Each structure stands twice: as structure tokens, then as C-alpha cells.
Tab-separated table of C-alpha atoms in Angstrom:
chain	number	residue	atom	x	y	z
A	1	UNK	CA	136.109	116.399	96.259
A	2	UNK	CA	134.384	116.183	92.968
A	3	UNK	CA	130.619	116.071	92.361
A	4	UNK	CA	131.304	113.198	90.177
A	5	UNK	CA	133.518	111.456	92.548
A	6	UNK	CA	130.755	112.101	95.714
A	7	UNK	CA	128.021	110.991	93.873
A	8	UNK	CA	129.981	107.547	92.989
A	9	UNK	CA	130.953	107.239	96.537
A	10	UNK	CA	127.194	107.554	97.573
A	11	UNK	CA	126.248	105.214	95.120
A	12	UNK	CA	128.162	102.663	96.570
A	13	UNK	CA	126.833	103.041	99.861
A	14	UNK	CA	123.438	102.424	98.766
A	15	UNK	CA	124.811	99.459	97.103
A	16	UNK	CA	126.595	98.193	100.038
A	17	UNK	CA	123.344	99.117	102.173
A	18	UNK	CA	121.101	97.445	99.498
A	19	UNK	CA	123.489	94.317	99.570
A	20	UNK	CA	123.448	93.926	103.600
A	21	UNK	CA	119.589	94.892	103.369
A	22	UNK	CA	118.809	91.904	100.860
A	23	UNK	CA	121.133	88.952	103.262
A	24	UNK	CA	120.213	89.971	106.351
A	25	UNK	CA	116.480	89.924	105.503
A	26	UNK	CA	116.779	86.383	103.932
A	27	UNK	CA	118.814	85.242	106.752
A	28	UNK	CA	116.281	86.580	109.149
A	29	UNK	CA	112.940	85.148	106.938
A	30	UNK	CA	114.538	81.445	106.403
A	31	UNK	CA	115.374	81.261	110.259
A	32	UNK	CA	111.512	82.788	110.771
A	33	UNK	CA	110.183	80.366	108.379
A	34	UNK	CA	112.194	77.427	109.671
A	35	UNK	CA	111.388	77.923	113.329
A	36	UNK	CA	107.801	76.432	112.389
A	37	UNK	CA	109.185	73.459	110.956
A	38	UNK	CA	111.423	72.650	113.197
A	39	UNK	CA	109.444	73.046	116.346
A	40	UNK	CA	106.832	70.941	115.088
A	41	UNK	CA	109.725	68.391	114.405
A	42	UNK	CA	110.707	68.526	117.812
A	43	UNK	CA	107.683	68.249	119.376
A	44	UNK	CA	106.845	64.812	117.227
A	45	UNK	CA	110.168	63.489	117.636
A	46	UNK	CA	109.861	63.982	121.994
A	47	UNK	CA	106.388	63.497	122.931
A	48	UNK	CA	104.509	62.095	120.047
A	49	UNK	CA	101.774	62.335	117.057
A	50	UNK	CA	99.181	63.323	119.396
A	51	UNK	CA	100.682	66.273	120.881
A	52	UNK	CA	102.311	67.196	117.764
A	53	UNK	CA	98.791	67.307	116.239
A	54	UNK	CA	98.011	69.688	119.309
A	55	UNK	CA	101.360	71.903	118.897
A	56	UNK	CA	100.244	72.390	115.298
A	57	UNK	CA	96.376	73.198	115.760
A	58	UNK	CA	97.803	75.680	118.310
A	59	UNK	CA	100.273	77.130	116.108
A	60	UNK	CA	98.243	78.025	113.192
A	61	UNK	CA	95.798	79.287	115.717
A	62	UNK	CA	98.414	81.887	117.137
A	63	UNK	CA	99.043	82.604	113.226
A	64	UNK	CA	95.360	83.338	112.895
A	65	UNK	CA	95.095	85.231	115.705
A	66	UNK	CA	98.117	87.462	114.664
A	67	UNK	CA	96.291	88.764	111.606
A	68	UNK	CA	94.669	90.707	114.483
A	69	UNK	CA	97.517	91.396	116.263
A	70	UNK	CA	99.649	92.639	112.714
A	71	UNK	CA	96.824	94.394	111.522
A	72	UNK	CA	98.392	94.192	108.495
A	73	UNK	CA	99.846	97.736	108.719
A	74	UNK	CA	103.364	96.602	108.191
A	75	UNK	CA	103.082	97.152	103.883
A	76	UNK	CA	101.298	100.394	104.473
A	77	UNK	CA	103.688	101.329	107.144
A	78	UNK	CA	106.904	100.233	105.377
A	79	UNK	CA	105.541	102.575	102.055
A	80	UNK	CA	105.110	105.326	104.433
A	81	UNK	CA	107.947	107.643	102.559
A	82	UNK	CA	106.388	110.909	103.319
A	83	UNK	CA	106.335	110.110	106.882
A	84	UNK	CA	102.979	110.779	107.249
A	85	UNK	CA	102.602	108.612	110.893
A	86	UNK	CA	105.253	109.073	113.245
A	87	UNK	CA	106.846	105.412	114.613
A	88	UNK	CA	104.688	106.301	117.845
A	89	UNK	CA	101.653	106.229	115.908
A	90	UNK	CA	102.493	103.356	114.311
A	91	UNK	CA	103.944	101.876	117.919
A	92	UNK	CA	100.304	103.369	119.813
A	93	UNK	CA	98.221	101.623	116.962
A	94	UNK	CA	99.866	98.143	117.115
A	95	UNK	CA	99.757	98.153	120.882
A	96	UNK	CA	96.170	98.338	120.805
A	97	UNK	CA	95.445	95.589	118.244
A	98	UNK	CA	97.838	93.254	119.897
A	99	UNK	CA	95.833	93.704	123.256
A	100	UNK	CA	92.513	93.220	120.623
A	101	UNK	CA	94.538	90.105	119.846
A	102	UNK	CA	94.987	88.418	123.043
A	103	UNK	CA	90.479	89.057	123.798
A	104	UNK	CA	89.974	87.685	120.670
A	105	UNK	CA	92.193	84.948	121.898
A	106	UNK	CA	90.727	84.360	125.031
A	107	UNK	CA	86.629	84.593	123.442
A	108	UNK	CA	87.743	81.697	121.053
A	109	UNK	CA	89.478	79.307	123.584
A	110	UNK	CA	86.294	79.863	125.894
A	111	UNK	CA	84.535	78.772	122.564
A	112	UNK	CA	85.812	76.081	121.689
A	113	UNK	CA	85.336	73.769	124.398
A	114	UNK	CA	89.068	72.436	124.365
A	115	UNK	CA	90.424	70.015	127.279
A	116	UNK	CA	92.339	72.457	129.624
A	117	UNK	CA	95.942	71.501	128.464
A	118	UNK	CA	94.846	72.176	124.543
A	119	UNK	CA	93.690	75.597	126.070
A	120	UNK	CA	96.478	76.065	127.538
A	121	UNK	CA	98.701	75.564	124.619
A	122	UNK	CA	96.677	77.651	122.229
A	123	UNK	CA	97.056	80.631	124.735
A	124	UNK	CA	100.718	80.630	124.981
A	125	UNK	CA	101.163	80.152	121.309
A	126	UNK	CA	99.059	83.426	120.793
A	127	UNK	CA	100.694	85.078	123.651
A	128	UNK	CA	104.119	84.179	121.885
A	129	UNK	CA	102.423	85.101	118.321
A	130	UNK	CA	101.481	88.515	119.920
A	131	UNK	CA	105.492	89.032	120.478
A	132	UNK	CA	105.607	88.455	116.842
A	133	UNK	CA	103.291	91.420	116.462
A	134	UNK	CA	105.092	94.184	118.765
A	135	UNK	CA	108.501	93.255	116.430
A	136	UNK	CA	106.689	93.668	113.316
A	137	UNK	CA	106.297	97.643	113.982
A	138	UNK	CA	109.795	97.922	114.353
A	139	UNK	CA	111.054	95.551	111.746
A	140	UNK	CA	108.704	98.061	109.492
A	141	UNK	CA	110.012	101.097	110.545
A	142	UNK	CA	113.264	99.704	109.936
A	143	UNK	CA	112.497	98.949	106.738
A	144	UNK	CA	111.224	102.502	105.812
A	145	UNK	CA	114.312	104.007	106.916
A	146	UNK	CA	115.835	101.661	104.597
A	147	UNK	CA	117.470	99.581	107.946
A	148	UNK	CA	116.046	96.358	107.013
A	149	UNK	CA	119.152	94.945	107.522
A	150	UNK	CA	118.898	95.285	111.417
A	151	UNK	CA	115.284	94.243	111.209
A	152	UNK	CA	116.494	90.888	109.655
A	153	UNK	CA	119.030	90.320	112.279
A	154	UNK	CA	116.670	90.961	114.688
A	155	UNK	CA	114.264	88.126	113.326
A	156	UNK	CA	116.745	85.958	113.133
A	157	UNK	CA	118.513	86.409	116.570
A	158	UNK	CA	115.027	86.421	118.002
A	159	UNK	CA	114.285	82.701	115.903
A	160	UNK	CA	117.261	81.419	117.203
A	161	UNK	CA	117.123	82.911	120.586
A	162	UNK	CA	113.325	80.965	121.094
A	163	UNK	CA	113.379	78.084	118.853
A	164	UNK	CA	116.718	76.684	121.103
A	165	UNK	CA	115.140	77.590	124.859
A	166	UNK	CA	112.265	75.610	123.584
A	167	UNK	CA	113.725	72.709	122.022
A	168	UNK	CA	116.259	72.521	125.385
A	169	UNK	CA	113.142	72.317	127.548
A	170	UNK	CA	110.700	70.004	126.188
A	171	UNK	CA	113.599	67.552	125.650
A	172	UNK	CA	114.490	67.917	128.963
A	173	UNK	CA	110.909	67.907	130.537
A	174	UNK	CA	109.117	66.140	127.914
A	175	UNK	CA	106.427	68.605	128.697
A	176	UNK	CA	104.689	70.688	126.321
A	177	UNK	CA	103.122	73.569	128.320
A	178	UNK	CA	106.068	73.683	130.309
A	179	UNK	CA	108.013	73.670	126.771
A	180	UNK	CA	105.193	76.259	125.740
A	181	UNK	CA	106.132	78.825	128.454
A	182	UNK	CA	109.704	78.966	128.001
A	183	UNK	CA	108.878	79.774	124.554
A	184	UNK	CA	106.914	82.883	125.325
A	185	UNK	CA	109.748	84.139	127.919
A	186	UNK	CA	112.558	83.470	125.416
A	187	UNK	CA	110.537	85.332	122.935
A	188	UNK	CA	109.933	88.391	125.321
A	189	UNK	CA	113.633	88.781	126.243
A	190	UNK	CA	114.352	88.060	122.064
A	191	UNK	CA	112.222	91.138	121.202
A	192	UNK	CA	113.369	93.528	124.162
A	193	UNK	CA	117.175	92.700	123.676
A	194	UNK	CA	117.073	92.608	119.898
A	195	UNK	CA	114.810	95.490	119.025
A	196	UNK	CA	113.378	97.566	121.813
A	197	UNK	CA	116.989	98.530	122.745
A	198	UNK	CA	118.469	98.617	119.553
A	199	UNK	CA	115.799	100.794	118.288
A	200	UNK	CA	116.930	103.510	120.444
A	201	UNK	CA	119.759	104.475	118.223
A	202	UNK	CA	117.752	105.296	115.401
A	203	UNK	CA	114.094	106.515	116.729
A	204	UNK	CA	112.119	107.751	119.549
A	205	UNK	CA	110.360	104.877	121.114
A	206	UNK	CA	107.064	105.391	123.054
A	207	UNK	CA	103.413	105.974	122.861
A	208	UNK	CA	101.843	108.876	120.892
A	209	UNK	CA	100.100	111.529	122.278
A	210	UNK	CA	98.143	112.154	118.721
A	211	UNK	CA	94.795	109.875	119.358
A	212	UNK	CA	93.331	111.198	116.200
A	213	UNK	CA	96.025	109.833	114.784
A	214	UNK	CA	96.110	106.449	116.293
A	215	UNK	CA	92.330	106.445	115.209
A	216	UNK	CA	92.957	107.135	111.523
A	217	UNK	CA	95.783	104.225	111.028
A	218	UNK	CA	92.880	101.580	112.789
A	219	UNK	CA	90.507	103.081	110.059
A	220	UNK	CA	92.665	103.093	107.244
A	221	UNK	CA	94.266	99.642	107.694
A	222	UNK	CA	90.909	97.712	108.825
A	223	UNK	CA	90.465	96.669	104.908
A	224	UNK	CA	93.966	94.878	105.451
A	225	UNK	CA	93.596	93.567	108.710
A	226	UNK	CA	89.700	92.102	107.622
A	227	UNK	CA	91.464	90.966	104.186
A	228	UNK	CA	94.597	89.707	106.020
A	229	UNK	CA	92.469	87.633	108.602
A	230	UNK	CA	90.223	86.374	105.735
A	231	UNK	CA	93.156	85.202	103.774
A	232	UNK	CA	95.015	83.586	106.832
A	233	UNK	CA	91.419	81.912	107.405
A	234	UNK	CA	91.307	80.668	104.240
A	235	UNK	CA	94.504	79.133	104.088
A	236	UNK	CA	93.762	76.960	107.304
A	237	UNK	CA	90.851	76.182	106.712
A	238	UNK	CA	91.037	72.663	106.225
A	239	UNK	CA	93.142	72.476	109.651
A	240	UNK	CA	90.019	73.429	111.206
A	241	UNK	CA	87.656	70.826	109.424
A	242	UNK	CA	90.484	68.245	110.338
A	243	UNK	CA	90.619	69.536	114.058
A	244	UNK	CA	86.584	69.129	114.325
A	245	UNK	CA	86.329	65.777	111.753
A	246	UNK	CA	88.945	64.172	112.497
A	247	UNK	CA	92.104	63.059	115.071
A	248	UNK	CA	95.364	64.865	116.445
A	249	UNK	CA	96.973	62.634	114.729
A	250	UNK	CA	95.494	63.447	111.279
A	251	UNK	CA	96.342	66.899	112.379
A	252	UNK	CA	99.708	65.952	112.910
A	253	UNK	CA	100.098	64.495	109.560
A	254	UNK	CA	98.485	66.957	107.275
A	255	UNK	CA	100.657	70.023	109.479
A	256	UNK	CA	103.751	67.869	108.253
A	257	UNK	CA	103.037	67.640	104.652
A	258	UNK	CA	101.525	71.389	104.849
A	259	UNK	CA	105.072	72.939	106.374
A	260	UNK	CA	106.928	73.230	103.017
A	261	UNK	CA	104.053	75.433	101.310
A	262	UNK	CA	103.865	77.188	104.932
A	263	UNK	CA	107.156	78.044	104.547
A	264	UNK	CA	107.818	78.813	100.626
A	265	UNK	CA	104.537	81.329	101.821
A	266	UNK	CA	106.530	82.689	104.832
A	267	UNK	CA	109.334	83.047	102.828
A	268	UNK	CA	107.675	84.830	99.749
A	269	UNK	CA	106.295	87.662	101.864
A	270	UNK	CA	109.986	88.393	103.498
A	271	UNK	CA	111.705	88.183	99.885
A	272	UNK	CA	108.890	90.667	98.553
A	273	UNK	CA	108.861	92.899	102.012
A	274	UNK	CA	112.461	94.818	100.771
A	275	UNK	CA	111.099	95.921	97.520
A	276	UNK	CA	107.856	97.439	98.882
A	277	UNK	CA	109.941	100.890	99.643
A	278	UNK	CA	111.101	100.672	95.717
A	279	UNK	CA	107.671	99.600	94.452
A	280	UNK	CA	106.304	102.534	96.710
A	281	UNK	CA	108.565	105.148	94.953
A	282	UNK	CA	108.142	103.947	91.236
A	283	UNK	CA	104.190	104.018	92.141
A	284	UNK	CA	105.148	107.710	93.618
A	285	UNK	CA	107.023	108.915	90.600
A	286	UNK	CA	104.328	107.390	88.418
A	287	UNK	CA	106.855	105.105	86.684
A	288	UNK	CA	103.955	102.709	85.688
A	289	UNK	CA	105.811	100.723	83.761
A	290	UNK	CA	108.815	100.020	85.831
A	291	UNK	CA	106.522	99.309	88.406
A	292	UNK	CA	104.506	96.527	85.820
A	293	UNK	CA	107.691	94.843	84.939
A	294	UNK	CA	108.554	94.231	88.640
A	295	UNK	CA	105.193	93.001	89.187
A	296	UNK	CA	105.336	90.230	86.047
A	297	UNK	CA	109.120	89.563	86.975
A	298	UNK	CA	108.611	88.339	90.516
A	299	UNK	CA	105.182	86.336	89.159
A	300	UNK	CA	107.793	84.834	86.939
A	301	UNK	CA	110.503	83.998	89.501
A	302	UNK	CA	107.728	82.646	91.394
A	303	UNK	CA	106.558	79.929	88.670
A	304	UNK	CA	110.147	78.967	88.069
A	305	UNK	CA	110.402	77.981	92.196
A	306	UNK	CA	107.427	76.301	92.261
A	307	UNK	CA	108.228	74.352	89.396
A	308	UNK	CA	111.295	73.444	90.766
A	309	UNK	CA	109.521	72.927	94.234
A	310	UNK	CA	107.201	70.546	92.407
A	311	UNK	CA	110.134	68.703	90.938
A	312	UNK	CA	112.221	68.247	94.415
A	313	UNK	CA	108.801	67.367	96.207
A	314	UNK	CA	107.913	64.853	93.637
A	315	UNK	CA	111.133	62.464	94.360
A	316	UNK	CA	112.484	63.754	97.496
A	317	UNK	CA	109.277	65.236	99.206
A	318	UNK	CA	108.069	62.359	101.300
A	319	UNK	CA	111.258	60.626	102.312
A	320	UNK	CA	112.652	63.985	103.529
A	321	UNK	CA	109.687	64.655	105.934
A	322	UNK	CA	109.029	61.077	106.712
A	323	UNK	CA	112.597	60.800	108.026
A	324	UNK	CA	112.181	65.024	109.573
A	325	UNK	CA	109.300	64.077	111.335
A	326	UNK	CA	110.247	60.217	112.759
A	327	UNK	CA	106.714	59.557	110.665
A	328	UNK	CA	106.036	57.517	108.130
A	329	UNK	CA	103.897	59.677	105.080
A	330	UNK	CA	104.388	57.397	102.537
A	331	UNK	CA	100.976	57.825	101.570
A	332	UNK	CA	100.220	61.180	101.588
A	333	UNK	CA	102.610	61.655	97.940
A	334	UNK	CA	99.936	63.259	96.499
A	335	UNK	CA	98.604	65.814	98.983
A	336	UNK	CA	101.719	67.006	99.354
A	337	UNK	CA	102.066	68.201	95.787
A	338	UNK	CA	98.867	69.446	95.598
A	339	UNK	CA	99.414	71.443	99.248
A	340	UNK	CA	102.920	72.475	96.947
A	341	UNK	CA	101.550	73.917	93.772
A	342	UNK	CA	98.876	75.892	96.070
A	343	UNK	CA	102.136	77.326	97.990
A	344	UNK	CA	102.919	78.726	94.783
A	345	UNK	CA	100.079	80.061	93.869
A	346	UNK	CA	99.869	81.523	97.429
A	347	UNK	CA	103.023	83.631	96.978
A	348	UNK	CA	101.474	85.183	93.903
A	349	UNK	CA	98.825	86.166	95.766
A	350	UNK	CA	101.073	87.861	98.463
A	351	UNK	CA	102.503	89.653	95.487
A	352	UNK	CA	99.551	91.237	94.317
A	353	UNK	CA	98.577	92.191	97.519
A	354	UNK	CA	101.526	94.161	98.404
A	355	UNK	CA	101.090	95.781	94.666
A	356	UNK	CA	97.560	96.624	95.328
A	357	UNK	CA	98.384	98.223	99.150
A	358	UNK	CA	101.272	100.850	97.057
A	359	UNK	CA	98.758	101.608	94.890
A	360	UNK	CA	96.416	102.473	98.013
A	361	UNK	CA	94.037	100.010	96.447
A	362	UNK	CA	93.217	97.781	99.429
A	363	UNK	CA	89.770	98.607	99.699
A	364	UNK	CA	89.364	96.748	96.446
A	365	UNK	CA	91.233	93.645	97.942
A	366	UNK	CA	88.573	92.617	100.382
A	367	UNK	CA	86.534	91.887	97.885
A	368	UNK	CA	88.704	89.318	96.420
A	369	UNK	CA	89.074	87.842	100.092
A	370	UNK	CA	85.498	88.095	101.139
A	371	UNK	CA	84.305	85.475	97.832
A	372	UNK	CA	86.568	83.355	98.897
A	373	UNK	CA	86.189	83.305	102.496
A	374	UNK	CA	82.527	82.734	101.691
A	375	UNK	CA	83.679	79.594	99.906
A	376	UNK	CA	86.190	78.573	102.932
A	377	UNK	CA	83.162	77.525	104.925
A	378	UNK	CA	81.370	75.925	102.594
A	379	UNK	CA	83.851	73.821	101.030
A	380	UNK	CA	86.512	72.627	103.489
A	381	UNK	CA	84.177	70.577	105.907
A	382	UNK	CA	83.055	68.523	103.104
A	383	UNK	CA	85.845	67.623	101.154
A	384	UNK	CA	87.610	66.483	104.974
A	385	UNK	CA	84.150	64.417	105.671
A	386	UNK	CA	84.788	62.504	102.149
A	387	UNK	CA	88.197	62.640	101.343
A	388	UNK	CA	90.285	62.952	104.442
A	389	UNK	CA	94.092	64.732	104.212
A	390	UNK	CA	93.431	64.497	100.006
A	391	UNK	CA	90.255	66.420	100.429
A	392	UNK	CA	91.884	68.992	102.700
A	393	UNK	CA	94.725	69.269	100.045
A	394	UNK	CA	92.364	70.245	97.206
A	395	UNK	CA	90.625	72.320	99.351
A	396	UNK	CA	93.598	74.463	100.031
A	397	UNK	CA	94.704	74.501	96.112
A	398	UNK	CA	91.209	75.544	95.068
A	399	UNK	CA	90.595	78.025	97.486
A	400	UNK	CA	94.032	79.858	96.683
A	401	UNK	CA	93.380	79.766	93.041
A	402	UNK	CA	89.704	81.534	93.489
A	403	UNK	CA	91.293	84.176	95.631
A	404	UNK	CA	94.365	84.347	92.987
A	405	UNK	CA	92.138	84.687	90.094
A	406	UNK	CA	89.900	87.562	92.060
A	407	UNK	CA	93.229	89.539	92.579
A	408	UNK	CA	94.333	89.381	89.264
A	409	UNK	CA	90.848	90.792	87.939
A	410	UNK	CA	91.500	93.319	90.291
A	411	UNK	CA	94.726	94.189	89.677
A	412	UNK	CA	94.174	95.185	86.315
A	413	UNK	CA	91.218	96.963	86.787
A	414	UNK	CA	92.824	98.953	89.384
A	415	UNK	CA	95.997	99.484	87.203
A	416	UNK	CA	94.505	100.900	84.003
A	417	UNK	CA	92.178	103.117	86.431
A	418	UNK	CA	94.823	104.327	88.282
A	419	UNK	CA	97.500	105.079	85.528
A	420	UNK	CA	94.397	106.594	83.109
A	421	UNK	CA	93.855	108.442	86.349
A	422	UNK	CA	97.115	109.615	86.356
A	423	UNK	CA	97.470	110.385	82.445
A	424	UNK	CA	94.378	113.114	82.763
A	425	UNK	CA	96.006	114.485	86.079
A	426	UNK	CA	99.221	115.229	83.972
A	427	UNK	CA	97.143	116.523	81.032
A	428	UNK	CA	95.390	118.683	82.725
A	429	UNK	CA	98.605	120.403	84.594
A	430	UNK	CA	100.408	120.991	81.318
A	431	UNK	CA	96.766	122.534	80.256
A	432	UNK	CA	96.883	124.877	82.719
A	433	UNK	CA	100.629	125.827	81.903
């Protein structure tokens, strides 16, 4: 066979590979992203406003909680082409922040003085969020052997698999704990069946025996586990000014009208996750440039959906989730674009941060996070107190576009120092040729 010939033959594997990479993954992130939505529907449409306002509390507190649990190594992982960690390492490491996950967990339910049931419910929902976390390291390691194919079949079995037991069971006990449990088995079997043994074909699965290390990947990716846990914070953080100021059922409401932009966000960091590996290598082979343009390309694709977002949500928004949710939102038109255009700023910001993590520039991300997670408790509990679901809207808009004006700034900054950086490296090896 030909050289030419092989070569075109390997090029369409990659293609076909790159094809079943990019469906599978958006199969697997709209049934991950949808699972939210449509539990909380659920849960409304069977036992009520109250306990819907509950659910979601609960549910963004298992979110929060997972920051923890994720440790947000699966960006550094996933640009791990030189294989510097070995998938135990990476297996070890997450292991030990998802048991940090469930104390953390624990310390805040004791906290927050919560009837028993509300406990209860917040528990399983991080216990189920935690399941989340164990798949993540080997949806990443997947994705770095460029698999991500079987990663996003795996998230989307695993969707299906838990978002069906549980709708089955609370509409059959009307019972939300009950409903709550069955969620966390379904999820355990999901992530065994669809990924532990699956895994098996393709790498060693186990703990590592390297400690040091284990200890190195919980050094290096504490700036993105404090920055992702900041961010997450930030986002909710007028669903806990509503949880302390005002009633479930405001919860309820203001978790309905938040879903879309909770998805479009969910969504965004799945559609961005394949390209990491590609960003990683143009950052590798210092093709600056190339990696600039995909940078300002996906910031444009990104204002084009929100505009058309805006657009849908504008005539269709409200009558959509008033008739999803059994609820009537007519007035809440106006938070709900406001909570949309912040979605969209929100996925920029997901952008950036995955740019900044291949450039090995996280460090410089806290910062961005820690101004405005400074302004996340100042802010929120105020605007709720005044303005209600409006106030909590703004809230969420304003504090995305401080934190998406602080990455920008340091984006740049970190670009021209990096590729000047890199210029003087280059001059100086062709110096000493």
C-alpha cells in the first residue's frame, strides 16, 4: 500500500473518530443538561411548589458541593498529552476529594439548621452529585485518549438510566426521599455498568501506589477547584439569599425561570470539553494564532446563541415553562431574560477558563473569581430583601459580567506574556545554533 494512500486512509479515521467524538458528546451533554430540568418538572408536577422549591435548593447544593468533589481536574486532566499522571493518579486523587466532598456535605447540613426531611434531601442529592464526580475521571481520560465518544454515551446512558428510576418512583410513591434514594442507586449501577466496566478495555483501573503523586495533582489543581467552587458560588448565589429571605415556593419559581441559563451553561462546558485536547496541542506547538482564532470564534458562536436565546425567550420563554412546570410565571418575563443574557455571558466565561487552564495559567484565574466572590456576599442578600426574583436576576447578570470582564483582562495579559515568553525562548535557541 502506498504512503499516500495510508495516510488518506488514516485521515479518515480521525475524521470518522472526530465525527462520532463530536455526537456522542452532544448527545451525552443535552441528556446531562436536561436531566435537571426535567426532574425539577417532575417533582412540581407530582408533589407540588413547596417540595419543588426543596428539590431545587437541594440540587444546586449537590452542584456546589461537586466543585469539591470535581476538583476541577477534568480540563487539566483531559490536556494531559504527555501523560504526565497515570489514570490511577488521576483515579487516587478524585477518590479523595469526592470523600472531602461528602464531609463538606455533612459540616454544612449540620449547619444549616434544616428540618430533617430538607436534610435528608440535600444529602442524597450530594451523595448522587458525588457519582457525578467518580464518572468525570473517566469521561476525562476518555477524552485524552481521544474516546470521548464512549464518555458521551456513558453520560447519556447514565442520564437516562437515573432520570427514568426516579421519575417511575416518585410518581408512584409521591415521595421525595423515597424518590431521592432510588436516584442515588440508579446512579451507582449507571456509573459501574456504563464506565467502570467499560473502562477495562482501554485502561488499568485502580488506585495508585505513587502518593507523591496523588499529592502533586491536589496541589496543582487547588487554584481550579478554589476558582471552580467560587464560580459555582457565585452563580447561586441568589438561590441562597432566596432560600434564607424568602419561601420554597419563591425557590421554586426562580429555579424554573433559572433552568434554561443552567442548561445553555451545562451545555457550553460539554460543547467546549472536545476541543480542549486540540486547544492543548496548538498551545503545545506554539501555534498562537490558531489557538486566538478558536478562542474569538467560539466567543462569537456564543453571542449569536444567546441572541437567538434572547429572541426565543422573549415570545416563547414564559408560556413554555409555565405550561413545563404546571406553574403559572407570567410575571417573571423579565427575570427570565435577564437570568438569559447572564447564561450567555456565563458560557464565555467557561471559555476563557478552559483557555487560561491550556495555557497553565490558572493561578491567575482565582483572582478573577476571588473579586467577585467578594461581591457575591455582599450583593445578593440585598437585592433579594428589595427586589425579590428581579433582584436575584440582576444579581446573577452583574455578578457574571464582573467575573467576565476580570477574565478577559486576564486573558490578555496572560496571552501577550506567554507568547512574548515564547518569542525570546525561540530567539534564544536559534542564538545558540
Amino acid at each position: 500500500m502506498g504512503m499516500n494512500k495510508w495516510n488518506s486512509l488514516m485521515a479518515g479515521k480521525d475524521e470518522r473518530v472526530g465525527q462520532r467524538n463530536f455526537i456522542w458528546n452532544m448527545v451525552g451533554s443535552i441528556a446531562y443538561a436536561a436531566l435537571s430540568v426535567i426532574l425539577l418538572m417532575i417533582v412540581t408536577r407530582t408533589v407540588g411548589e413547596e417540595q419543588a422549591g426543596i428539590f431545587s435548593i437541594a440540587f444546586t447544593t449537590g452542584q456546589l458541593m461537586l466543585t469539591l468533589g470535581l476538583y476541577n481536574m477534568h480540563p487539566f486532566q483531559a490536556t494531559d498529552i504527555r501523560g504526565e499522571y497515570s489514570f490511577q493518579d488521576y483515579f487516587t486523587t478524585r477518590c479523595v476529594t469526592c470523600a472531602a466532598m461528602i464531609a463538606a456535605s455533612l459540616i454544612y447540613i449540620m449547619l444549616s439548621g434544616y428540618t430533617y426531611e430538607k436534610a435528608l434531601i440535600v444529602f442524597l442529592l450530594c451523595v448522587y452529585k458525588m457519582l457525578d464526580g467518580l464518572s468525570d475521571v473517566f469521561e476525562a481520560q476518555f477524552q485524552q485518549q481521544n474516546r470521548l465518544y464512549i464518555a458521551g454515551k456513558a453520560l447519556a446512558f447514565r442520564s437516562i438510566l437515573s432520570g427514568t428510576v426516579f421519575s417511575l418512583v416518585i410518581i408512584a410513591t409521591k415521595n421525595l426521599v423515597v424518590s431521592c434514594i432510588a436516584l442515588v442507586i440508579a446512579g451507582l449501577i449507571g456509573w459501574l455498568v456504563f464506565e467502570v466496566t467499560v473502562a477495562k478495555d482501554f485502561f488499568r483501573v485502580g488506585f495508585s501506589k505513587a502518593r507523591a503523586n496523588v499529592t502533586r495533582l491536589l496541589w496543582v489543581c487547588l487554584p481550579l477547584c478554589i476558582s471552580n467552587f467560587m464560580s459555582n458560588y457565585v452563580v447561586n448565589s441568589p438561590k441562597y439569599s432566596i432560600d434564607r429571605l424568602m419561601t420554597e415556593n419563591h425557590q421554586a419559581y426562580y429555579g424554573m425561570i433559572f433552568m434554561p441559563a443552567y442548561a445553555i451553561n451545562l451545555c457550553s462546558g460539554f460543547v467546549f470539553r472536545p476541543l480542549l485536547t486540540t486547544m492543548a496541542k496548538q498551545w503545545e506547538e506554539r501555534r498562537h494564532r490558531a489557538f486566538c482564532k478558536m478562542v474569538l470564534k467560539l466567543s462569537f458562536m456564543i453571542v449569536l446563541i444567546t441572541l437567538a436565546a434572547l429572541a426565543f425567550g422573549w415570545v416563547f420563554g414564559i408560556p413554555l415553562l409555565s405550561w413545563f412546570y404546571a406553574t403559572d410565571l407570567s410575571s417573571y418575563q423579565w427575570p427570565l431574560m435577564i437570568i438569559l443574557l447572564g447564561g450567555g455571558i456565563s458560557a464565555i466565561n467557561v471559555l476563557i477558563f478552559y483557555a487560561l487552564t491550556v495555557m497553565r495559567c490558572q493561578r491567575q484565574a482565582f483572582w478573577g473569581y476571588l473579586v467577585t466572590f467578594a461581591f457575591s456576599w455582599i450583593l445578593p442578600p440585598f437585592m433579594v430583601e428589595h427586589y425579590g426574583i428581579l433582584g436575584a436576576a440582576i444579581t446573577y447578570a452583574c455578578l457574571i459580567l464582573v467575573l467576565d470582564i476580570s477574565f478577559l483582562t486576564l486573558f490578555l495579559t496572560s496571552y501577550r506574556k506567554c507568547v512574548k515568553m515564547s518569542k525570546e525562548i525561540e530567539k534564544a535557541g536559534n542564538c545558540d545554533d
